[in-house]
């Protein structure tokens, strides 16, 4: 009887180990996809942040810390950008005082909805809000911003300077983004 | 030097969590013995400390903000070291008991989790923080807290927000990020990364703390699944760290409720529930709902038919903690500041899409591997375990029902919060993507663990009395 019980226990143990191995194998197979996805995402994000990478959608956030190394904490900074996405300026710029003017492209309103069917609504809300808070780029606001600021950060080409531009000194350029000191 | 200060902040989180854990769970001086359930093991204790620690620091900073004491590393960290010194004997006794009550696999899991967390943290240090909710939702608020050395309500109210910055969001994570920023100085964007790994560790340990007591071997398989996803945790721990912290807190709360329902009533039970609910209420909108539900539950005396007079103080303190931040925001006219995208009716019309995305996210590991229809996987698991639950002893059947109720309740809560949010719900749930797995995997794992228990149980169902 005792011998039989011992054999039963061994058989149970063997079944237990087999089940464990089977489950572990299944777990690895099931999670393989998730793991590879994670690695892929990681690689992508690393690539986006490398200095030589020129993905414009990541550029604004990538270059800002490098540009701000030149700007003292008590400075007033004007940001002029064509970047269509809302960016966390305060995260990088505080404790400096800052204003941001955003040039928006009307074509975005009619662009095909990529992330969501509600995308046009999000963009139109964003436009309205920028207009309401005087943050949409116009020549008048640009001129007023230059009169207030000590430093200017420019993202993107083709932004026209106002007629009455103070004396400027280019301090740094990173990935096409420019840091300019206003000389008074 | 900055690295040392950041390490001190992270260690103090653990110290503060351990002190609060000992206040809540150490045996009273009367010598009354209590069954502390899963809390009396090293993984349970570590999970508790990882959730209670940040909550304790946040509550202290909230109190400082109300009375006007400036934030600083000394005023926020020192009280917890003093408290740990004051409570050292009680803490050592409780930790010793937890160590003795822990099995070899408990200790191995703790070591494995800490090693994996250290590995994930060191990999993540290579890329500074630059996007995700850690910047947009919590990080920007944390920068205001850091630069103003206080709740910075007037500064936030007078600053126009850009993008997804949610100024009135529950402040626990922002307070803890601000503390790391104060320690890290100019290297904040890089040195904050290890902070995001700690909720991930709490999440794994929380699942283990429950599952280990249900069925040790099956729990091992379940946690192996979680560890197999370590590489995926590198980016997801950052983008979904708020979700991980919330779910770790929910696991701890569920664990405590289960403990209270299965052991005789003890003094301090209401305070224990209050502590977990307060941590949740300061974390996310979903946590506020959970905290209010606990307050209502306690007030109604549902748990153990406690008389309302016994829960008056814990409920009062809970409401005070959860309501202080929204009241401060309202007083200083700090609105959400987020982008809005759709009208209420449009959001309601998005319900089927949200549920469909939710189900896909819920079964993400399966869909990522084989692209199987997620709905079928979830439905099969729920129906199979329901069927098993009817054929096994009542205790296991009740647990299965409990996990299914928690899974459905959590999904309903998540759906409700997404629909009520300012942001387009379908867009939000799409962007949340892989993070959804953090929310639902624990309940599915616990369901699978008890499903395995039901499968292996041959005892007939106990007759109803």
XYZ file of C-alpha atoms in Angstrom:
649
model
C 0.000 0.000 0.000
C 2.801 2.332 1.027
C 4.712 1.502 -2.134
C 1.642 2.247 -4.222
C 1.101 5.586 -2.468
C 4.714 6.518 -3.148
C 4.298 5.721 -6.825
C 1.095 7.773 -6.932
C 2.903 10.696 -5.371
C 5.715 10.399 -7.896
C 3.202 10.237 -10.734
C 1.407 13.294 -9.366
C 4.703 15.123 -9.054
C 5.569 14.238 -12.633
C 2.191 15.456 -13.853
C 2.665 18.634 -11.842
C 6.045 19.321 -13.440
C 4.691 18.547 -16.903
C 1.775 20.924 -16.353
C 4.151 23.582 -15.050
C 6.396 23.300 -18.096
C 3.401 23.341 -20.424
C 1.995 26.446 -18.766
C 5.372 28.185 -18.810
C 5.740 27.398 -22.493
C 2.248 28.729 -23.169
C 3.018 31.827 -21.111
C 6.161 32.507 -23.115
C 4.325 31.987 -26.402
C 1.414 34.213 -25.398
C 3.611 36.987 -24.094
C 6.070 36.820 -26.952
C 3.943 39.218 -28.960
C 3.613 41.679 -26.104
C 7.323 41.525 -25.349
C 8.315 42.090 -28.957
C 5.856 44.960 -29.168
C 7.440 46.456 -26.077
C 10.951 46.108 -27.452
C 9.879 47.595 -30.760
C 8.248 50.554 -29.047
C 11.328 51.034 -26.901
C 13.639 51.020 -29.920
C 11.408 53.510 -31.693
C 11.384 55.889 -28.792
C 15.129 55.665 -28.328
C 15.610 56.414 -31.997
C 13.327 59.426 -31.822
C 15.458 60.952 -29.078
C 18.879 60.428 -30.633
C 20.567 63.717 -31.584
C 20.896 62.919 -35.293
C 17.246 61.904 -35.599
C 15.148 64.466 -37.369
C 11.583 63.365 -36.737
C 9.917 66.783 -36.639
C 7.088 65.621 -34.373
C 9.609 64.843 -31.591
C 12.075 67.585 -32.381
C 10.490 70.338 -30.308
C 10.683 68.353 -27.086
C 14.053 66.822 -27.933
C 15.883 70.099 -28.538
C 14.271 72.283 -25.876
C 16.507 71.179 -22.940
C 19.641 71.799 -25.054
C 18.478 75.285 -26.076
C 17.430 76.228 -22.550
C 20.929 75.539 -21.201
C 21.824 79.012 -22.531
C 18.818 80.790 -20.975
C 18.964 82.068 -17.368
C 16.150 81.253 -14.933
C 14.968 84.863 -14.669
C 14.651 85.347 -18.440
C 11.461 86.033 -20.394
C 11.132 83.623 -23.274
C 8.953 83.880 -26.372
C 8.312 80.622 -28.244
C 7.190 80.805 -31.845
C 6.295 77.477 -33.350
C 4.688 75.705 -36.262
C 4.485 72.491 -34.238
C 0.826 71.435 -34.550
C 0.688 69.367 -31.352
C 0.114 70.912 -27.946
C 3.411 70.642 -26.082
C 4.189 70.835 -22.331
C 6.117 74.119 -22.465
C 5.754 74.762 -18.723
C 7.449 71.472 -17.883
C 10.665 72.584 -19.580
C 10.530 76.366 -19.164
C 9.617 76.886 -15.518
C 10.726 78.852 -13.521
C 11.292 81.191 -16.507
C 8.399 83.405 -17.602
C 7.241 82.490 -21.056
C 4.705 83.073 -23.802
C 4.064 80.804 -26.768
C 2.647 81.784 -30.143
C 1.510 78.998 -32.414
C 1.146 79.122 -36.191
C -1.592 76.733 -37.200
C -2.228 75.298 -40.600
C -5.864 75.401 -41.730
C -5.229 72.254 -43.757
C -5.193 70.325 -40.468
C -8.911 70.995 -40.102
C -9.677 69.077 -43.265
C -6.939 66.435 -42.875
C -8.132 62.837 -42.824
C -8.891 61.614 -39.326
C -5.950 59.431 -38.362
C -6.224 58.948 -34.620
C -9.960 59.348 -34.296
C -13.091 60.419 -36.090
C -13.203 63.239 -33.570
C -9.838 64.638 -34.690
C -11.306 67.590 -36.645
C -13.292 68.538 -33.554
C -10.152 68.395 -31.391
C -8.258 70.612 -33.846
C -11.073 73.135 -34.186
C -11.367 73.333 -30.379
C -7.616 73.877 -30.204
C -7.825 76.669 -32.822
C -10.673 78.397 -31.004
C -8.855 78.232 -27.731
C -5.618 79.635 -29.146
C -7.576 82.487 -30.686
C -9.496 83.155 -27.470
C -6.300 83.248 -25.405
C -4.350 85.389 -27.932
C -1.896 82.594 -28.588
C -2.395 82.105 -32.317
C 0.519 83.623 -34.221
C -0.229 86.946 -35.946
C 2.250 89.695 -36.927
C 0.836 91.997 -34.224
C 1.164 89.397 -31.447
C 4.653 88.501 -32.666
C 5.698 92.155 -32.462
C 4.204 92.537 -28.971
C 5.908 89.314 -27.869
C 9.301 90.548 -29.126
C 8.854 93.788 -27.186
C 8.225 91.764 -23.990
C 10.809 88.967 -24.301
C 14.563 88.686 -23.716
C 14.924 85.464 -25.688
C 13.104 83.867 -28.628
C 12.927 80.193 -29.530
C 11.835 79.555 -33.124
C 10.582 76.183 -34.296
C 10.176 75.672 -38.013
C 11.079 77.703 -41.083
C 9.014 80.191 -42.990
C 7.735 82.179 -40.028
C 7.911 85.813 -41.176
C 9.573 88.301 -38.826
C 7.582 91.480 -38.160
C 8.651 94.692 -39.814
C 9.727 96.265 -36.527
C 12.243 93.665 -35.346
C 14.720 94.521 -32.557
C 18.420 93.646 -32.800
C 18.821 89.891 -32.581
C 21.782 87.608 -31.910
C 21.625 83.935 -32.843
C 22.908 81.956 -29.844
C 22.294 78.327 -30.812
C 20.743 76.189 -33.509
C 19.699 72.589 -32.855
C 17.970 70.532 -35.562
C 16.855 73.703 -37.300
C 15.357 75.207 -34.147
C 16.914 78.534 -33.233
C 17.585 80.283 -29.949
C 17.850 84.041 -30.397
C 18.872 86.667 -27.828
C 17.219 90.073 -28.108
C 19.831 92.793 -27.734
C 18.489 96.006 -26.190
C 25.053 64.192 -5.551
C 21.671 64.535 -7.219
C 21.544 60.760 -7.619
C 22.019 60.311 -3.874
C 19.176 62.733 -3.089
C 16.838 60.992 -5.536
C 17.757 57.633 -3.987
C 16.972 59.125 -0.566
C 13.515 60.198 -1.788
C 12.766 56.721 -3.145
C 14.021 55.002 0.017
C 11.968 57.402 2.134
C 8.870 56.358 0.181
C 9.527 52.811 1.373
C 10.281 53.928 4.936
C 7.106 56.041 5.116
C 5.066 53.161 3.672
C 6.543 50.741 6.213
C 5.780 53.107 9.087
C 2.142 53.519 7.994
C 1.890 49.738 7.418
C 3.109 49.126 10.964
C 0.649 51.697 12.351
C -2.170 49.940 10.549
C -1.253 46.311 11.091
C 1.034 45.903 14.122
C -0.622 43.981 16.938
C -2.033 46.351 19.547
C -0.326 46.539 22.922
C -3.206 44.610 24.507
C -1.748 41.536 22.849
C -4.887 40.824 20.838
C -3.845 38.513 18.001
C -5.207 39.277 14.557
C -5.117 37.360 11.321
C -3.301 39.803 9.045
C -3.700 37.570 6.023
C -1.539 38.418 3.035
C -0.046 41.488 4.734
C 1.984 39.202 6.936
C 4.382 38.130 4.226
C 7.314 39.981 2.718
C 5.693 40.483 -0.743
C 2.467 41.713 0.887
C 4.380 44.064 3.161
C 6.496 45.397 0.282
C 3.432 45.953 -1.914
C 1.722 47.757 0.973
C 4.775 49.963 1.582
C 5.093 50.819 -2.122
C 1.482 52.042 -2.205
C 1.211 53.590 1.257
C 4.601 55.369 1.060
C 3.858 57.747 -1.831
C 0.391 58.280 -0.360
C 1.847 59.215 3.025
C 4.297 61.686 1.454
C 1.497 63.202 -0.640
C -0.789 63.624 2.385
C 2.006 65.364 4.298
C 2.675 67.697 1.339
C -1.050 68.412 1.036
C -1.142 69.315 4.730
C 1.924 71.550 4.293
C 0.219 73.193 1.327
C -2.890 73.956 3.388
C -1.004 75.467 6.346
C 1.594 77.213 4.178
C 4.791 75.306 5.017
C 7.105 75.429 1.950
C 7.941 72.133 0.258
C 11.481 70.934 0.712
C 13.312 67.656 1.054
C 13.990 68.181 4.753
C 10.453 69.057 5.903
C 8.872 66.277 3.825
C 11.366 63.437 4.324
C 12.656 63.952 7.860
C 9.362 63.294 9.726
C 9.205 59.777 8.293
C 12.720 58.906 9.399
C 11.915 60.273 12.865
C 8.695 58.222 12.904
C 10.596 55.112 11.782
C 13.116 55.647 14.608
C 10.278 56.183 17.081
C 8.494 53.041 15.897
C 11.636 50.976 15.328
C 10.794 48.198 17.797
C 7.240 47.750 16.535
C 8.461 47.891 12.928
C 11.239 45.373 13.562
C 8.813 43.020 15.352
C 6.307 43.170 12.504
C 8.969 42.778 9.806
C 10.438 39.831 11.716
C 7.021 38.166 11.884
C 6.485 38.818 8.178
C 9.894 37.328 7.342
C 9.169 34.219 9.412
C 5.725 33.836 7.798
C 7.218 34.078 4.299
C 8.096 31.010 2.294
C 11.172 30.554 0.143
C 9.146 31.475 -2.940
C 7.964 34.673 -1.218
C 11.556 35.721 -0.600
C 12.626 34.684 -4.090
C 9.795 36.759 -5.584
C 10.817 39.826 -3.566
C 14.436 39.509 -4.729
C 13.372 38.850 -8.328
C 11.028 41.860 -8.323
C 13.673 44.178 -6.898
C 16.293 42.947 -9.382
C 13.861 43.295 -12.311
C 12.794 46.754 -11.094
C 16.446 47.832 -10.818
C 17.121 46.501 -14.330
C 14.081 48.277 -15.805
C 15.024 51.481 -13.974
C 18.635 51.417 -15.167
C 17.557 50.814 -18.778
C 14.971 53.583 -18.591
C 17.545 56.065 -17.235
C 19.137 56.180 -20.675
C 16.280 58.225 -22.135
C 15.137 61.372 -20.320
C 11.466 61.911 -19.680
C 10.024 63.787 -22.652
C 6.396 62.891 -23.224
C 3.471 60.775 -21.919
C 1.164 61.479 -18.971
C 4.212 61.650 -16.702
C 4.947 65.018 -18.352
C 1.581 66.252 -19.592
C -0.720 65.322 -16.729
C 1.464 65.061 -13.618
C 4.907 66.370 -14.565
C 3.823 69.875 -15.476
C 1.877 70.231 -12.226
C 4.899 68.810 -10.409
C 7.113 71.494 -11.978
C 4.759 74.163 -10.592
C 4.970 72.509 -7.139
C 8.761 72.356 -7.432
C 9.351 75.939 -8.545
C 6.756 77.494 -6.219
C 7.672 75.197 -3.275
C 3.972 74.722 -2.598
C 0.643 73.792 -4.215
C 1.150 76.719 -6.654
C -2.581 77.128 -7.170
C -2.444 80.819 -8.056
C 0.488 80.281 -10.428
C -1.369 77.461 -12.200
C -4.577 79.460 -12.371
C -2.795 82.401 -14.012
C -0.862 80.308 -16.535
C -2.511 79.286 -19.754
C -2.240 75.566 -20.194
C -1.082 73.809 -23.290
C -2.368 70.468 -24.405
C -3.226 67.759 -21.959
C -2.050 69.397 -18.733
C -4.732 68.578 -16.137
C -4.246 71.111 -13.387
C -6.974 69.854 -11.042
C -6.085 66.154 -11.292
C -5.669 64.258 -7.969
C -2.192 65.291 -6.797
C -0.494 62.193 -5.337
C 1.686 61.430 -8.341
C 2.458 65.101 -8.997
C 3.529 65.594 -5.351
C 5.881 62.609 -5.559
C 7.285 63.715 -8.914
C 7.838 67.195 -7.457
C 9.794 65.675 -4.592
C 12.067 63.848 -7.047
C 12.433 67.045 -9.102
C 13.506 68.919 -5.958
C 16.128 66.240 -5.375
C 17.261 65.931 -8.998
C 17.675 69.605 -9.924
C 18.537 70.116 -13.599
C 18.779 66.363 -14.159
C 15.122 65.886 -13.278
C 14.021 64.564 -16.675
C 16.467 61.660 -16.416
C 16.538 60.935 -12.695
C 12.758 60.797 -12.310
C 12.604 57.556 -14.311
C 13.166 55.080 -11.422
C 10.085 56.559 -9.734
C 7.929 55.029 -12.462
C 9.194 51.505 -11.813
C 8.018 51.364 -8.199
C 4.266 51.113 -8.954
C 5.102 48.318 -11.410
C 6.820 46.396 -8.590
C 3.837 47.063 -6.286
C 1.501 45.778 -8.996
C 3.334 42.449 -9.359
C 3.755 41.992 -5.607
C 0.084 42.875 -5.027
C -1.071 40.151 -7.422
C 1.270 37.674 -5.760
C 0.177 38.645 -2.235
C -3.390 37.635 -3.058
C -2.791 34.705 -5.405
C -0.116 33.076 -3.214
C -2.622 32.500 -0.432
C -5.210 31.099 -2.813
C -3.102 28.573 -4.674
C 0.689 28.833 -4.385
C 1.616 26.813 -7.475
C -0.903 28.488 -9.788
C 0.142 31.850 -8.371
C 3.685 31.051 -9.447
C 2.561 30.463 -13.022
C 0.560 33.692 -13.004
C 3.422 35.805 -11.739
C 5.753 34.133 -14.262
C 3.461 35.579 -16.908
C 3.962 39.044 -15.452
C 7.751 38.646 -15.307
C 7.852 37.411 -18.887
C 6.655 40.901 -19.821
C 9.641 42.668 -18.203
C 10.991 44.103 -21.500
C 7.532 45.464 -22.286
C 7.500 47.046 -18.835
C 10.385 49.367 -19.745
C 8.295 51.784 -21.830
C 4.943 50.895 -20.298
C 6.036 51.460 -16.713
C 6.547 55.118 -17.645
C 3.528 55.726 -19.830
C 1.179 53.785 -17.554
C 2.656 54.343 -14.127
C -0.457 56.085 -12.857
C -2.556 53.118 -13.990
C -0.132 50.700 -12.317
C -0.252 52.655 -9.062
C -4.048 52.800 -9.179
C -4.412 49.059 -9.826
C -1.815 48.184 -7.163
C -3.902 50.263 -4.737
C -7.119 48.576 -5.863
C -5.502 45.155 -5.343
C -4.474 46.171 -1.821
C -7.975 47.488 -1.104
C -9.585 44.284 -2.429
C -7.131 42.256 -0.373
C -8.025 44.181 2.778
C -11.770 43.869 2.176
C -11.367 40.129 1.606
C -9.300 39.836 4.787
C -11.903 41.680 6.816
C -14.724 39.559 5.418
C -12.959 36.298 6.236
C -11.681 37.080 9.753
C -13.384 38.186 12.970
C -13.955 41.914 13.361
C -11.027 43.773 14.875
C -10.467 47.268 16.127
C -8.911 49.477 13.481
C -10.546 47.750 10.502
C -12.276 50.968 9.447
C -8.987 52.912 9.680
C -7.281 50.302 7.484
C -9.918 50.646 4.784
C -9.707 54.413 5.154
C -5.941 54.379 4.532
C -6.178 52.341 1.303
C -9.147 54.377 0.062
C -7.359 57.667 0.818
C -4.331 56.525 -1.204
C -6.633 55.715 -4.117
C -8.597 58.946 -3.772
C -5.451 61.015 -4.254
C -4.228 59.042 -7.278
C -6.693 59.212 -10.184
C -10.307 60.013 -10.972
C -11.143 56.301 -10.828
C -9.558 56.195 -7.369
C -11.792 59.051 -6.188
C -14.822 56.950 -7.160
C -13.399 53.944 -5.276
C -12.695 56.114 -2.208
C -16.227 57.512 -2.185
C -17.600 53.961 -2.535
C -15.559 52.883 0.513
C -16.802 55.897 2.472
C -20.412 55.021 1.626
C -19.814 51.352 2.432
C -18.286 52.197 5.808
C -21.018 54.674 6.621
C -23.752 52.227 5.862
C -22.042 49.788 8.195
C -22.143 47.058 5.592
C -18.815 45.655 6.681
C -19.444 43.577 9.800
C -22.529 45.634 10.539
C -20.319 48.132 12.305
C -22.287 50.859 13.965
C -21.912 54.200 12.154
C -20.487 55.783 15.303
C -17.436 53.516 14.995
C -16.665 54.663 11.477
C -17.437 58.350 11.874
C -13.811 59.424 12.370
C -12.307 57.240 9.621
C -14.966 58.361 7.140
C -14.545 61.999 8.160
C -10.763 61.836 7.724
C -11.147 60.010 4.390
C -13.509 62.650 3.013
C -11.265 65.413 4.318
C -8.236 63.935 2.520
C -10.050 63.251 -0.750
C -11.960 66.555 -0.864
C -9.146 68.941 0.150
C -7.499 69.150 -3.280
C -10.719 69.703 -5.305
C -11.795 72.330 -2.763
C -8.433 74.125 -2.981
C -8.671 74.070 -6.790
C -12.199 75.458 -6.685
C -11.219 78.205 -4.222
C -8.326 79.312 -6.457
C -10.317 78.914 -9.700
C -7.964 76.256 -11.026
C -9.955 74.568 -13.768
C -9.055 71.425 -15.637
C -7.514 73.348 -18.508
C -7.677 70.325 -20.753
C -8.781 70.241 -24.335
C -12.388 69.277 -24.783
C -13.526 67.558 -27.890
C -17.047 66.260 -27.776
C -20.481 66.982 -26.373
C -22.044 64.664 -23.743
C -24.350 63.017 -26.273
C -21.445 62.381 -28.645
C -19.560 60.758 -25.789
C -22.508 58.513 -24.992
C -22.750 57.520 -28.640
C -19.115 56.433 -28.418
C -19.953 53.833 -25.740
C -19.901 50.770 -28.072
C -16.532 51.831 -29.504
C -15.102 52.384 -26.020
C -16.304 48.974 -24.801
C -14.919 47.293 -27.912
C -11.494 48.937 -27.426
C -11.628 48.089 -23.751
C -12.162 44.399 -24.467
C -9.310 44.397 -26.943
C -7.018 46.044 -24.423
C -8.150 43.656 -21.707
C -6.988 40.642 -23.678
C -3.938 42.374 -25.074
C -1.397 39.594 -24.402
C -3.588 37.197 -26.361
C -4.392 39.543 -29.208
C -0.758 40.612 -29.506
C 0.397 37.013 -29.866
C -2.247 35.426 -32.007
C -4.637 38.209 -33.034
C -7.499 36.145 -31.656
C -10.781 37.935 -31.135
C -10.428 39.423 -27.683
C -14.114 39.244 -26.888
C -14.104 35.460 -27.347
C -11.147 34.995 -25.010
C -12.649 37.090 -22.237
C -16.092 35.538 -22.631
C -14.633 32.002 -22.643
C -12.639 32.656 -19.456
C -15.573 34.266 -17.657
C -18.060 31.560 -18.696
C -15.636 28.699 -18.003
C -14.815 29.971 -14.534
C -18.505 30.655 -13.868
C -19.257 27.051 -14.803
C -16.392 25.802 -12.653
C -17.572 27.983 -9.799
C -20.891 26.161 -9.739
C -19.234 22.753 -9.429
C -16.671 23.466 -6.747
C -16.882 24.211 -3.002
C -18.756 27.350 -2.103
C -15.664 29.213 -0.904
C -13.909 28.934 -4.279
C -17.156 29.633 -6.147
C -17.675 32.786 -4.125
C -14.121 33.929 -4.857
C -14.620 33.354 -8.573
C -17.781 35.427 -8.470
C -15.905 38.070 -6.477
C -13.094 38.339 -9.101
C -15.623 38.479 -11.925
C -17.565 41.212 -10.137
C -14.320 43.142 -9.584
C -13.342 42.711 -13.243
C -16.713 43.940 -14.481
C -16.870 46.702 -11.854
C -13.385 47.904 -12.789
C -14.286 47.855 -16.504
C -17.494 49.811 -15.780
C -15.574 52.313 -13.655
C -12.951 52.796 -16.365
C -15.611 53.183 -19.051
C -17.517 55.709 -16.943
C -14.438 57.817 -16.256
C -13.432 57.787 -19.926
C -16.914 58.792 -21.043
C -17.102 61.603 -18.496
C -13.627 62.879 -19.357
C -13.199 66.041 -21.389
C -11.175 64.275 -24.033
C -12.699 62.332 -26.907
C -13.332 58.869 -25.390
C -12.492 56.759 -28.442
C -9.280 58.659 -29.028
C -8.397 58.347 -25.345
C -9.048 54.623 -25.133
C -7.092 54.079 -28.358
C -4.127 56.007 -27.045
C -4.348 54.187 -23.708
C -3.791 51.009 -25.766
C -1.454 48.677 -24.016
C -1.935 50.339 -20.643
C -5.401 48.824 -20.446
C -3.759 45.449 -19.819
C -2.440 46.820 -16.508
C -5.982 47.445 -15.355
C -7.502 44.084 -16.081
C -4.670 41.524 -16.062
C -4.656 41.127 -12.232
C -8.349 40.222 -12.061
C -8.019 37.853 -15.032
C -5.003 36.207 -13.387
C -6.828 35.784 -10.081
C -9.767 34.367 -12.024
C -7.424 31.906 -13.717
C -5.814 30.963 -10.373
C -9.181 30.191 -8.776
C -10.306 28.510 -12.008
C -7.319 26.164 -11.599
C -8.333 25.597 -7.963
C -11.873 24.750 -9.052
C -10.572 22.363 -11.719
C -8.451 20.457 -9.243
C -11.102 20.351 -6.517
C -13.137 17.192 -6.495
C -15.118 17.926 -3.356
C -18.845 18.270 -3.974
C -20.545 21.612 -3.510
C -21.459 22.177 0.109
C -25.189 22.045 0.781
C -26.795 25.387 1.501
C -27.781 25.783 5.113
